[in-house]
Amino acid sequence: MKRLRRKMRQKGVRGLLHGHRGRKPWNRATAELLEKVLRLAQQRYKGLNDTHLTEKLNEGEGIALSRPTVRRILRQAGIIAVRTRRPKRHYKRR
């Protein structure tokens, strides 16, 4: 609390804000990388779900991104995950 009061006295409300506010993250994916992931998802790895696509990008292309990051990239581009459903199974009556 003492530190916060001192910053408030010295810099006002701006002193209470985090020092890294407004800076770009050091590990942010570049625009070229995002385009490459989108191109691969639409061409070479078309039909894969998010988890499988993430694994293939890591193994085959050397692109190490987390699954939520890949998911966010695809959803922002309007690409929805492929979900296959099994046909309903018919059970005989006894």
PDB file of N, CA and C in Angstrom:
ATOM      1  N   MET A   1       0.812  -1.192   0.000  1.00  0.00           N
ATOM      2  CA  MET A   1       0.000   0.000   0.000  1.00  0.00           C
ATOM      3  C   MET A   1       0.863   1.265   0.000  1.00  0.00           C
ATOM      4  N   LYS A   2       1.973   1.202   0.729  1.00  0.00           N
ATOM      5  CA  LYS A   2       2.834   2.385   0.781  1.00  0.00           C
ATOM      6  C   LYS A   2       3.372   2.727  -0.602  1.00  0.00           C
ATOM      7  N   ARG A   3       3.735   1.683  -1.340  1.00  0.00           N
ATOM      8  CA  ARG A   3       4.283   1.887  -2.675  1.00  0.00           C
ATOM      9  C   ARG A   3       3.230   2.513  -3.592  1.00  0.00           C
ATOM     10  N   LEU A   4       1.998   2.025  -3.488  1.00  0.00           N
ATOM     11  CA  LEU A   4       0.926   2.565  -4.322  1.00  0.00           C
ATOM     12  C   LEU A   4       0.628   4.024  -3.971  1.00  0.00           C
ATOM     13  N   ARG A   5       0.614   4.343  -2.678  1.00  0.00           N
ATOM     14  CA  ARG A   5       0.376   5.729  -2.267  1.00  0.00           C
ATOM     15  C   ARG A   5       1.473   6.655  -2.773  1.00  0.00           C
ATOM     16  N   ARG A   6       2.732   6.173  -2.691  1.00  0.00           N
ATOM     17  CA  ARG A   6       3.854   6.984  -3.153  1.00  0.00           C
ATOM     18  C   ARG A   6       3.743   7.246  -4.654  1.00  0.00           C
ATOM     19  N   LYS A   7       3.407   6.198  -5.428  1.00  0.00           N
ATOM     20  CA  LYS A   7       3.254   6.378  -6.879  1.00  0.00           C
ATOM     21  C   LYS A   7       2.093   7.317  -7.190  1.00  0.00           C
ATOM     22  N   MET A   8       1.033   7.220  -6.418  1.00  0.00           N
ATOM     23  CA  MET A   8      -0.125   8.085  -6.632  1.00  0.00           C
ATOM     24  C   MET A   8       0.261   9.542  -6.382  1.00  0.00           C
ATOM     25  N   ARG A   9       1.045   9.800  -5.344  1.00  0.00           N
ATOM     26  CA  ARG A   9       1.479  11.166  -5.052  1.00  0.00           C
ATOM     27  C   ARG A   9       2.411  11.695  -6.137  1.00  0.00           C
ATOM     28  N   GLN A  10       3.329  10.825  -6.620  1.00  0.00           N
ATOM     29  CA  GLN A  10       4.332  11.268  -7.588  1.00  0.00           C
ATOM     30  C   GLN A  10       3.750  11.466  -8.986  1.00  0.00           C
ATOM     31  N   LYS A  11       2.983  10.467  -9.470  1.00  0.00           N
ATOM     32  CA  LYS A  11       2.538  10.495 -10.868  1.00  0.00           C
ATOM     33  C   LYS A  11       1.032  10.618 -11.045  1.00  0.00           C
ATOM     34  N   GLY A  12       0.299  10.611  -9.957  1.00  0.00           N
ATOM     35  CA  GLY A  12      -1.156  10.680 -10.075  1.00  0.00           C
ATOM     36  C   GLY A  12      -1.726   9.323 -10.464  1.00  0.00           C
ATOM     37  N   VAL A  13      -2.856   9.348 -11.152  1.00  0.00           N
ATOM     38  CA  VAL A  13      -3.537   8.109 -11.540  1.00  0.00           C
ATOM     39  C   VAL A  13      -2.672   7.289 -12.494  1.00  0.00           C
ATOM     40  N   ARG A  14      -1.889   7.951 -13.334  1.00  0.00           N
ATOM     41  CA  ARG A  14      -1.025   7.237 -14.291  1.00  0.00           C
ATOM     42  C   ARG A  14       0.004   6.372 -13.574  1.00  0.00           C
ATOM     43  N   GLY A  15       0.374   6.726 -12.363  1.00  0.00           N
ATOM     44  CA  GLY A  15       1.338   5.948 -11.602  1.00  0.00           C
ATOM     45  C   GLY A  15       0.799   4.604 -11.166  1.00  0.00           C
ATOM     46  N   LEU A  16      -0.517   4.464 -11.123  1.00  0.00           N
ATOM     47  CA  LEU A  16      -1.133   3.206 -10.704  1.00  0.00           C
ATOM     48  C   LEU A  16      -1.257   2.212 -11.855  1.00  0.00           C
ATOM     49  N   LEU A  17      -1.134   2.688 -13.096  1.00  0.00           N
ATOM     50  CA  LEU A  17      -1.230   1.800 -14.254  1.00  0.00           C
ATOM     51  C   LEU A  17       0.031   0.966 -14.386  1.00  0.00           C
ATOM     52  N   HIS A  18      -0.111  -0.208 -14.965  1.00  0.00           N
ATOM     53  CA  HIS A  18       1.030  -1.102 -15.148  1.00  0.00           C
ATOM     54  C   HIS A  18       2.030  -0.493 -16.127  1.00  0.00           C
ATOM     55  N   GLY A  19       3.313  -0.717 -15.887  1.00  0.00           N
ATOM     56  CA  GLY A  19       4.362  -0.118 -16.705  1.00  0.00           C
ATOM     57  C   GLY A  19       4.412  -0.617 -18.138  1.00  0.00           C
ATOM     58  N   HIS A  20       3.944  -1.846 -18.378  1.00  0.00           N
ATOM     59  CA  HIS A  20       3.990  -2.412 -19.733  1.00  0.00           C
ATOM     60  C   HIS A  20       2.697  -2.172 -20.509  1.00  0.00           C
ATOM     61  N   ARG A  21       1.813  -1.371 -19.959  1.00  0.00           N
ATOM     62  CA  ARG A  21       0.534  -1.104 -20.614  1.00  0.00           C
ATOM     63  C   ARG A  21       0.774  -0.407 -21.948  1.00  0.00           C
ATOM     64  N   GLY A  22       0.156  -0.955 -23.007  1.00  0.00           N
ATOM     65  CA  GLY A  22       0.278  -0.350 -24.327  1.00  0.00           C
ATOM     66  C   GLY A  22       1.400  -0.921 -25.176  1.00  0.00           C
ATOM     67  N   ARG A  23       2.289  -1.712 -24.587  1.00  0.00           N
ATOM     68  CA  ARG A  23       3.383  -2.303 -25.363  1.00  0.00           C
ATOM     69  C   ARG A  23       2.917  -3.592 -26.026  1.00  0.00           C
ATOM     70  N   LYS A  24       3.560  -3.936 -27.143  1.00  0.00           N
ATOM     71  CA  LYS A  24       3.241  -5.183 -27.819  1.00  0.00           C
ATOM     72  C   LYS A  24       3.917  -6.338 -27.087  1.00  0.00           C
ATOM     73  N   PRO A  25       3.259  -7.481 -26.999  1.00  0.00           N
ATOM     74  CA  PRO A  25       3.873  -8.632 -26.340  1.00  0.00           C
ATOM     75  C   PRO A  25       5.092  -9.114 -27.124  1.00  0.00           C
ATOM     76  N   TRP A  26       6.099  -9.589 -26.433  1.00  0.00           N
ATOM     77  CA  TRP A  26       7.331 -10.033 -27.085  1.00  0.00           C
ATOM     78  C   TRP A  26       7.111 -11.313 -27.884  1.00  0.00           C
ATOM     79  N   ASN A  27       6.122 -12.119 -27.516  1.00  0.00           N
ATOM     80  CA  ASN A  27       5.915 -13.405 -28.179  1.00  0.00           C
ATOM     81  C   ASN A  27       4.724 -13.385 -29.134  1.00  0.00           C
ATOM     82  N   ARG A  28       4.327 -12.209 -29.575  1.00  0.00           N
ATOM     83  CA  ARG A  28       3.189 -12.097 -30.476  1.00  0.00           C
ATOM     84  C   ARG A  28       3.535 -12.695 -31.839  1.00  0.00           C
ATOM     85  N   ALA A  29       2.589 -13.438 -32.417  1.00  0.00           N
ATOM     86  CA  ALA A  29       2.791 -14.046 -33.728  1.00  0.00           C
ATOM     87  C   ALA A  29       2.784 -12.951 -34.797  1.00  0.00           C
ATOM     88  N   THR A  30       3.721 -13.038 -35.742  1.00  0.00           N
ATOM     89  CA  THR A  30       3.822 -12.032 -36.798  1.00  0.00           C
ATOM     90  C   THR A  30       2.714 -12.223 -37.831  1.00  0.00           C
ATOM     91  N   ALA A  31       2.470 -11.200 -38.619  1.00  0.00           N
ATOM     92  CA  ALA A  31       1.434 -11.265 -39.650  1.00  0.00           C
ATOM     93  C   ALA A  31       1.771 -12.332 -40.688  1.00  0.00           C
ATOM     94  N   GLU A  32       3.069 -12.477 -41.001  1.00  0.00           N
ATOM     95  CA  GLU A  32       3.483 -13.495 -41.977  1.00  0.00           C
ATOM     96  C   GLU A  32       3.175 -14.897 -41.457  1.00  0.00           C
ATOM     97  N   LEU A  33       3.414 -15.114 -40.162  1.00  0.00           N
ATOM     98  CA  LEU A  33       3.146 -16.422 -39.566  1.00  0.00           C
ATOM     99  C   LEU A  33       1.651 -16.719 -39.576  1.00  0.00           C
ATOM    100  N   LEU A  34       0.841 -15.719 -39.277  1.00  0.00           N
ATOM    101  CA  LEU A  34      -0.609 -15.909 -39.284  1.00  0.00           C
ATOM    102  C   LEU A  34      -1.099 -16.263 -40.685  1.00  0.00           C
ATOM    103  N   GLU A  35      -0.573 -15.576 -41.696  1.00  0.00           N
ATOM    104  CA  GLU A  35      -0.960 -15.870 -43.079  1.00  0.00           C
ATOM    105  C   GLU A  35      -0.543 -17.276 -43.476  1.00  0.00           C
ATOM    106  N   LYS A  36       0.648 -17.686 -43.045  1.00  0.00           N
ATOM    107  CA  LYS A  36       1.143 -19.024 -43.366  1.00  0.00           C
ATOM    108  C   LYS A  36       0.262 -20.094 -42.728  1.00  0.00           C
ATOM    109  N   VAL A  37      -0.125 -19.888 -41.469  1.00  0.00           N
ATOM    110  CA  VAL A  37      -0.993 -20.847 -40.779  1.00  0.00           C
ATOM    111  C   VAL A  37      -2.338 -20.938 -41.486  1.00  0.00           C
ATOM    112  N   LEU A  38      -2.900 -19.801 -41.875  1.00  0.00           N
ATOM    113  CA  LEU A  38      -4.181 -19.809 -42.586  1.00  0.00           C
ATOM    114  C   LEU A  38      -4.072 -20.525 -43.930  1.00  0.00           C
ATOM    115  N   ARG A  39      -2.993 -20.238 -44.661  1.00  0.00           N
ATOM    116  CA  ARG A  39      -2.802 -20.877 -45.968  1.00  0.00           C
ATOM    117  C   ARG A  39      -2.687 -22.393 -45.816  1.00  0.00           C
ATOM    118  N   LEU A  40      -1.895 -22.843 -44.840  1.00  0.00           N
ATOM    119  CA  LEU A  40      -1.731 -24.278 -44.613  1.00  0.00           C
ATOM    120  C   LEU A  40      -3.043 -24.922 -44.169  1.00  0.00           C
ATOM    121  N   ALA A  41      -3.803 -24.233 -43.323  1.00  0.00           N
ATOM    122  CA  ALA A  41      -5.067 -24.780 -42.830  1.00  0.00           C
ATOM    123  C   ALA A  41      -6.087 -24.922 -43.956  1.00  0.00           C
ATOM    124  N   GLN A  42      -6.017 -24.039 -44.944  1.00  0.00           N
ATOM    125  CA  GLN A  42      -6.987 -24.075 -46.033  1.00  0.00           C
ATOM    126  C   GLN A  42      -6.559 -24.983 -47.176  1.00  0.00           C
ATOM    127  N   GLN A  43      -5.246 -25.250 -47.295  1.00  0.00           N
ATOM    128  CA  GLN A  43      -4.774 -26.046 -48.425  1.00  0.00           C
ATOM    129  C   GLN A  43      -4.270 -27.416 -47.987  1.00  0.00           C
ATOM    130  N   ARG A  44      -3.078 -27.469 -47.466  1.00  0.00           N
ATOM    131  CA  ARG A  44      -2.439 -28.745 -47.165  1.00  0.00           C
ATOM    132  C   ARG A  44      -3.146 -29.519 -46.058  1.00  0.00           C
ATOM    133  N   TYR A  45      -3.546 -28.825 -45.004  1.00  0.00           N
ATOM    134  CA  TYR A  45      -4.138 -29.497 -43.847  1.00  0.00           C
ATOM    135  C   TYR A  45      -5.642 -29.260 -43.752  1.00  0.00           C
ATOM    136  N   LYS A  46      -6.294 -29.145 -44.880  1.00  0.00           N
ATOM    137  CA  LYS A  46      -7.735 -28.914 -44.894  1.00  0.00           C
ATOM    138  C   LYS A  46      -8.454 -30.134 -44.317  1.00  0.00           C
ATOM    139  N   GLY A  47      -9.449 -29.882 -43.495  1.00  0.00           N
ATOM    140  CA  GLY A  47     -10.238 -30.969 -42.930  1.00  0.00           C
ATOM    141  C   GLY A  47      -9.777 -31.427 -41.558  1.00  0.00           C
ATOM    142  N   LEU A  48      -8.702 -30.836 -41.034  1.00  0.00           N
ATOM    143  CA  LEU A  48      -8.230 -31.223 -39.704  1.00  0.00           C
ATOM    144  C   LEU A  48      -8.882 -30.338 -38.651  1.00  0.00           C
ATOM    145  N   ASN A  49      -9.105 -30.923 -37.469  1.00  0.00           N
ATOM    146  CA  ASN A  49      -9.628 -30.094 -36.381  1.00  0.00           C
ATOM    147  C   ASN A  49      -8.488 -29.298 -35.757  1.00  0.00           C
ATOM    148  N   ASP A  50      -8.803 -28.450 -34.794  1.00  0.00           N
ATOM    149  CA  ASP A  50      -7.811 -27.530 -34.228  1.00  0.00           C
ATOM    150  C   ASP A  50      -6.631 -28.257 -33.586  1.00  0.00           C
ATOM    151  N   THR A  51      -6.919 -29.287 -32.802  1.00  0.00           N
ATOM    152  CA  THR A  51      -5.862 -30.015 -32.098  1.00  0.00           C
ATOM    153  C   THR A  51      -4.944 -30.724 -33.080  1.00  0.00           C
ATOM    154  N   HIS A  52      -5.525 -31.416 -34.047  1.00  0.00           N
ATOM    155  CA  HIS A  52      -4.726 -32.150 -35.030  1.00  0.00           C
ATOM    156  C   HIS A  52      -3.919 -31.182 -35.895  1.00  0.00           C
ATOM    157  N   LEU A  53      -4.512 -30.068 -36.269  1.00  0.00           N
ATOM    158  CA  LEU A  53      -3.807 -29.057 -37.057  1.00  0.00           C
ATOM    159  C   LEU A  53      -2.614 -28.513 -36.282  1.00  0.00           C
ATOM    160  N   THR A  54      -2.796 -28.252 -34.992  1.00  0.00           N
ATOM    161  CA  THR A  54      -1.700 -27.755 -34.158  1.00  0.00           C
ATOM    162  C   THR A  54      -0.553 -28.751 -34.132  1.00  0.00           C
ATOM    163  N   GLU A  55      -0.875 -30.043 -33.984  1.00  0.00           N
ATOM    164  CA  GLU A  55       0.157 -31.085 -33.973  1.00  0.00           C
ATOM    165  C   GLU A  55       0.885 -31.145 -35.311  1.00  0.00           C
ATOM    166  N   LYS A  56       0.143 -31.094 -36.414  1.00  0.00           N
ATOM    167  CA  LYS A  56       0.756 -31.166 -37.744  1.00  0.00           C
ATOM    168  C   LYS A  56       1.629 -29.944 -38.029  1.00  0.00           C
ATOM    169  N   LEU A  57       1.194 -28.777 -37.599  1.00  0.00           N
ATOM    170  CA  LEU A  57       2.005 -27.572 -37.789  1.00  0.00           C
ATOM    171  C   LEU A  57       3.316 -27.686 -37.027  1.00  0.00           C
ATOM    172  N   ASN A  58       3.265 -28.248 -35.841  1.00  0.00           N
ATOM    173  CA  ASN A  58       4.464 -28.398 -35.021  1.00  0.00           C
ATOM    174  C   ASN A  58       5.406 -29.448 -35.608  1.00  0.00           C
ATOM    175  N   GLU A  59       4.860 -30.598 -35.993  1.00  0.00           N
ATOM    176  CA  GLU A  59       5.689 -31.695 -36.510  1.00  0.00           C
ATOM    177  C   GLU A  59       6.195 -31.416 -37.924  1.00  0.00           C
ATOM    178  N   GLY A  60       5.278 -31.088 -38.822  1.00  0.00           N
ATOM    179  CA  GLY A  60       5.625 -30.978 -40.231  1.00  0.00           C
ATOM    180  C   GLY A  60       6.230 -29.656 -40.647  1.00  0.00           C
ATOM    181  N   GLU A  61       5.785 -28.566 -40.034  1.00  0.00           N
ATOM    182  CA  GLU A  61       6.206 -27.238 -40.470  1.00  0.00           C
ATOM    183  C   GLU A  61       7.147 -26.552 -39.486  1.00  0.00           C
ATOM    184  N   GLY A  62       7.254 -27.087 -38.276  1.00  0.00           N
ATOM    185  CA  GLY A  62       8.105 -26.459 -37.264  1.00  0.00           C
ATOM    186  C   GLY A  62       7.503 -25.187 -36.686  1.00  0.00           C
ATOM    187  N   ILE A  63       6.181 -25.059 -36.781  1.00  0.00           N
ATOM    188  CA  ILE A  63       5.486 -23.893 -36.237  1.00  0.00           C
ATOM    189  C   ILE A  63       4.909 -24.291 -34.885  1.00  0.00           C
ATOM    190  N   ALA A  64       5.487 -23.763 -33.820  1.00  0.00           N
ATOM    191  CA  ALA A  64       5.060 -24.122 -32.467  1.00  0.00           C
ATOM    192  C   ALA A  64       4.093 -23.070 -31.936  1.00  0.00           C
ATOM    193  N   LEU A  65       2.811 -23.343 -32.088  1.00  0.00           N
ATOM    194  CA  LEU A  65       1.768 -22.479 -31.541  1.00  0.00           C
ATOM    195  C   LEU A  65       0.873 -23.327 -30.646  1.00  0.00           C
ATOM    196  N   SER A  66       0.254 -22.703 -29.672  1.00  0.00           N
ATOM    197  CA  SER A  66      -0.656 -23.439 -28.803  1.00  0.00           C
ATOM    198  C   SER A  66      -1.980 -23.667 -29.530  1.00  0.00           C
ATOM    199  N   ARG A  67      -2.745 -24.644 -29.049  1.00  0.00           N
ATOM    200  CA  ARG A  67      -4.027 -24.939 -29.663  1.00  0.00           C
ATOM    201  C   ARG A  67      -4.980 -23.748 -29.585  1.00  0.00           C
ATOM    202  N   PRO A  68      -5.070 -23.055 -28.435  1.00  0.00           N
ATOM    203  CA  PRO A  68      -5.957 -21.883 -28.410  1.00  0.00           C
ATOM    204  C   PRO A  68      -5.540 -20.782 -29.390  1.00  0.00           C
ATOM    205  N   THR A  69      -4.241 -20.633 -29.625  1.00  0.00           N
ATOM    206  CA  THR A  69      -3.773 -19.627 -30.581  1.00  0.00           C
ATOM    207  C   THR A  69      -4.202 -20.002 -31.992  1.00  0.00           C
ATOM    208  N   VAL A  70      -4.019 -21.274 -32.361  1.00  0.00           N
ATOM    209  CA  VAL A  70      -4.438 -21.745 -33.687  1.00  0.00           C
ATOM    210  C   VAL A  70      -5.947 -21.582 -33.824  1.00  0.00           C
ATOM    211  N   ARG A  71      -6.677 -21.925 -32.779  1.00  0.00           N
ATOM    212  CA  ARG A  71      -8.137 -21.798 -32.799  1.00  0.00           C
ATOM    213  C   ARG A  71      -8.541 -20.342 -33.012  1.00  0.00           C
ATOM    214  N   ARG A  72      -7.902 -19.413 -32.320  1.00  0.00           N
ATOM    215  CA  ARG A  72      -8.220 -17.990 -32.440  1.00  0.00           C
ATOM    216  C   ARG A  72      -7.927 -17.484 -33.856  1.00  0.00           C
ATOM    217  N   ILE A  73      -6.798 -17.911 -34.438  1.00  0.00           N
ATOM    218  CA  ILE A  73      -6.434 -17.504 -35.800  1.00  0.00           C
ATOM    219  C   ILE A  73      -7.498 -17.969 -36.790  1.00  0.00           C
ATOM    220  N   LEU A  74      -7.911 -19.231 -36.662  1.00  0.00           N
ATOM    221  CA  LEU A  74      -8.887 -19.788 -37.596  1.00  0.00           C
ATOM    222  C   LEU A  74     -10.258 -19.132 -37.439  1.00  0.00           C
ATOM    223  N   ARG A  75     -10.703 -18.919 -36.199  1.00  0.00           N
ATOM    224  CA  ARG A  75     -12.027 -18.329 -35.979  1.00  0.00           C
ATOM    225  C   ARG A  75     -12.076 -16.881 -36.468  1.00  0.00           C
ATOM    226  N   GLN A  76     -10.988 -16.140 -36.299  1.00  0.00           N
ATOM    227  CA  GLN A  76     -10.973 -14.757 -36.777  1.00  0.00           C
ATOM    228  C   GLN A  76     -11.054 -14.704 -38.297  1.00  0.00           C
ATOM    229  N   ALA A  77     -10.568 -15.754 -38.959  1.00  0.00           N
ATOM    230  CA  ALA A  77     -10.640 -15.815 -40.417  1.00  0.00           C
ATOM    231  C   ALA A  77     -11.957 -16.428 -40.888  1.00  0.00           C
ATOM    232  N   GLY A  78     -12.802 -16.846 -39.945  1.00  0.00           N
ATOM    233  CA  GLY A  78     -14.096 -17.417 -40.302  1.00  0.00           C
ATOM    234  C   GLY A  78     -14.052 -18.894 -40.616  1.00  0.00           C
ATOM    235  N   ILE A  79     -12.971 -19.571 -40.251  1.00  0.00           N
ATOM    236  CA  ILE A  79     -12.851 -21.006 -40.494  1.00  0.00           C
ATOM    237  C   ILE A  79     -13.345 -21.741 -39.256  1.00  0.00           C
ATOM    238  N   ILE A  80     -14.352 -22.568 -39.435  1.00  0.00           N
ATOM    239  CA  ILE A  80     -14.956 -23.298 -38.322  1.00  0.00           C
ATOM    240  C   ILE A  80     -14.372 -24.706 -38.288  1.00  0.00           C
ATOM    241  N   ALA A  81     -14.224 -25.257 -37.097  1.00  0.00           N
ATOM    242  CA  ALA A  81     -13.653 -26.592 -36.924  1.00  0.00           C
ATOM    243  C   ALA A  81     -14.529 -27.638 -37.599  1.00  0.00           C
ATOM    244  N   VAL A  82     -13.887 -28.621 -38.190  1.00  0.00           N
ATOM    245  CA  VAL A  82     -14.589 -29.710 -38.846  1.00  0.00           C
ATOM    246  C   VAL A  82     -15.003 -30.709 -37.776  1.00  0.00           C
ATOM    247  N   ARG A  83     -16.291 -31.026 -37.739  1.00  0.00           N
ATOM    248  CA  ARG A  83     -16.770 -31.999 -36.771  1.00  0.00           C
ATOM    249  C   ARG A  83     -17.559 -33.052 -37.526  1.00  0.00           C
ATOM    250  N   THR A  84     -17.096 -34.277 -37.475  1.00  0.00           N
ATOM    251  CA  THR A  84     -17.822 -35.363 -38.121  1.00  0.00           C
ATOM    252  C   THR A  84     -18.663 -36.062 -37.070  1.00  0.00           C
ATOM    253  N   ARG A  85     -19.858 -36.419 -37.446  1.00  0.00           N
ATOM    254  CA  ARG A  85     -20.745 -37.114 -36.528  1.00  0.00           C
ATOM    255  C   ARG A  85     -20.940 -38.536 -37.006  1.00  0.00           C
ATOM    256  N   ARG A  86     -20.980 -39.424 -36.057  1.00  0.00           N
ATOM    257  CA  ARG A  86     -21.256 -40.815 -36.398  1.00  0.00           C
ATOM    258  C   ARG A  86     -22.744 -40.957 -36.692  1.00  0.00           C
ATOM    259  N   PRO A  87     -23.082 -41.865 -37.597  1.00  0.00           N
ATOM    260  CA  PRO A  87     -24.512 -42.072 -37.846  1.00  0.00           C
ATOM    261  C   PRO A  87     -25.175 -42.678 -36.607  1.00  0.00           C
ATOM    262  N   LYS A  88     -26.438 -42.342 -36.408  1.00  0.00           N
ATOM    263  CA  LYS A  88     -27.144 -42.883 -35.258  1.00  0.00           C
ATOM    264  C   LYS A  88     -27.261 -44.388 -35.392  1.00  0.00           C
ATOM    265  N   ARG A  89     -27.101 -45.043 -34.281  1.00  0.00           N
ATOM    266  CA  ARG A  89     -27.141 -46.499 -34.279  1.00  0.00           C
ATOM    267  C   ARG A  89     -28.554 -46.957 -33.944  1.00  0.00           C
ATOM    268  N   HIS A  90     -29.038 -47.896 -34.731  1.00  0.00           N
ATOM    269  CA  HIS A  90     -30.375 -48.413 -34.514  1.00  0.00           C
ATOM    270  C   HIS A  90     -30.282 -49.658 -33.642  1.00  0.00           C
ATOM    271  N   TYR A  91     -31.028 -49.662 -32.553  1.00  0.00           N
ATOM    272  CA  TYR A  91     -31.033 -50.808 -31.649  1.00  0.00           C
ATOM    273  C   TYR A  91     -32.330 -51.590 -31.846  1.00  0.00           C
ATOM    274  N   LYS A  92     -32.196 -52.912 -31.909  1.00  0.00           N
ATOM    275  CA  LYS A  92     -33.378 -53.759 -32.061  1.00  0.00           C
ATOM    276  C   LYS A  92     -34.105 -53.889 -30.731  1.00  0.00           C
ATOM    277  N   ARG A  93     -35.398 -53.958 -30.823  1.00  0.00           N
ATOM    278  CA  ARG A  93     -36.182 -54.208 -29.623  1.00  0.00           C
ATOM    279  C   ARG A  93     -36.118 -55.681 -29.293  1.00  0.00           C
ATOM    280  N   ARG A  94     -36.301 -55.988 -28.049  1.00  0.00           N
ATOM    281  CA  ARG A  94     -36.257 -57.403 -27.648  1.00  0.00           C
ATOM    282  C   ARG A  94     -37.603 -58.048 -27.743  1.00  0.00           C
TER     283      ARG A  94
END
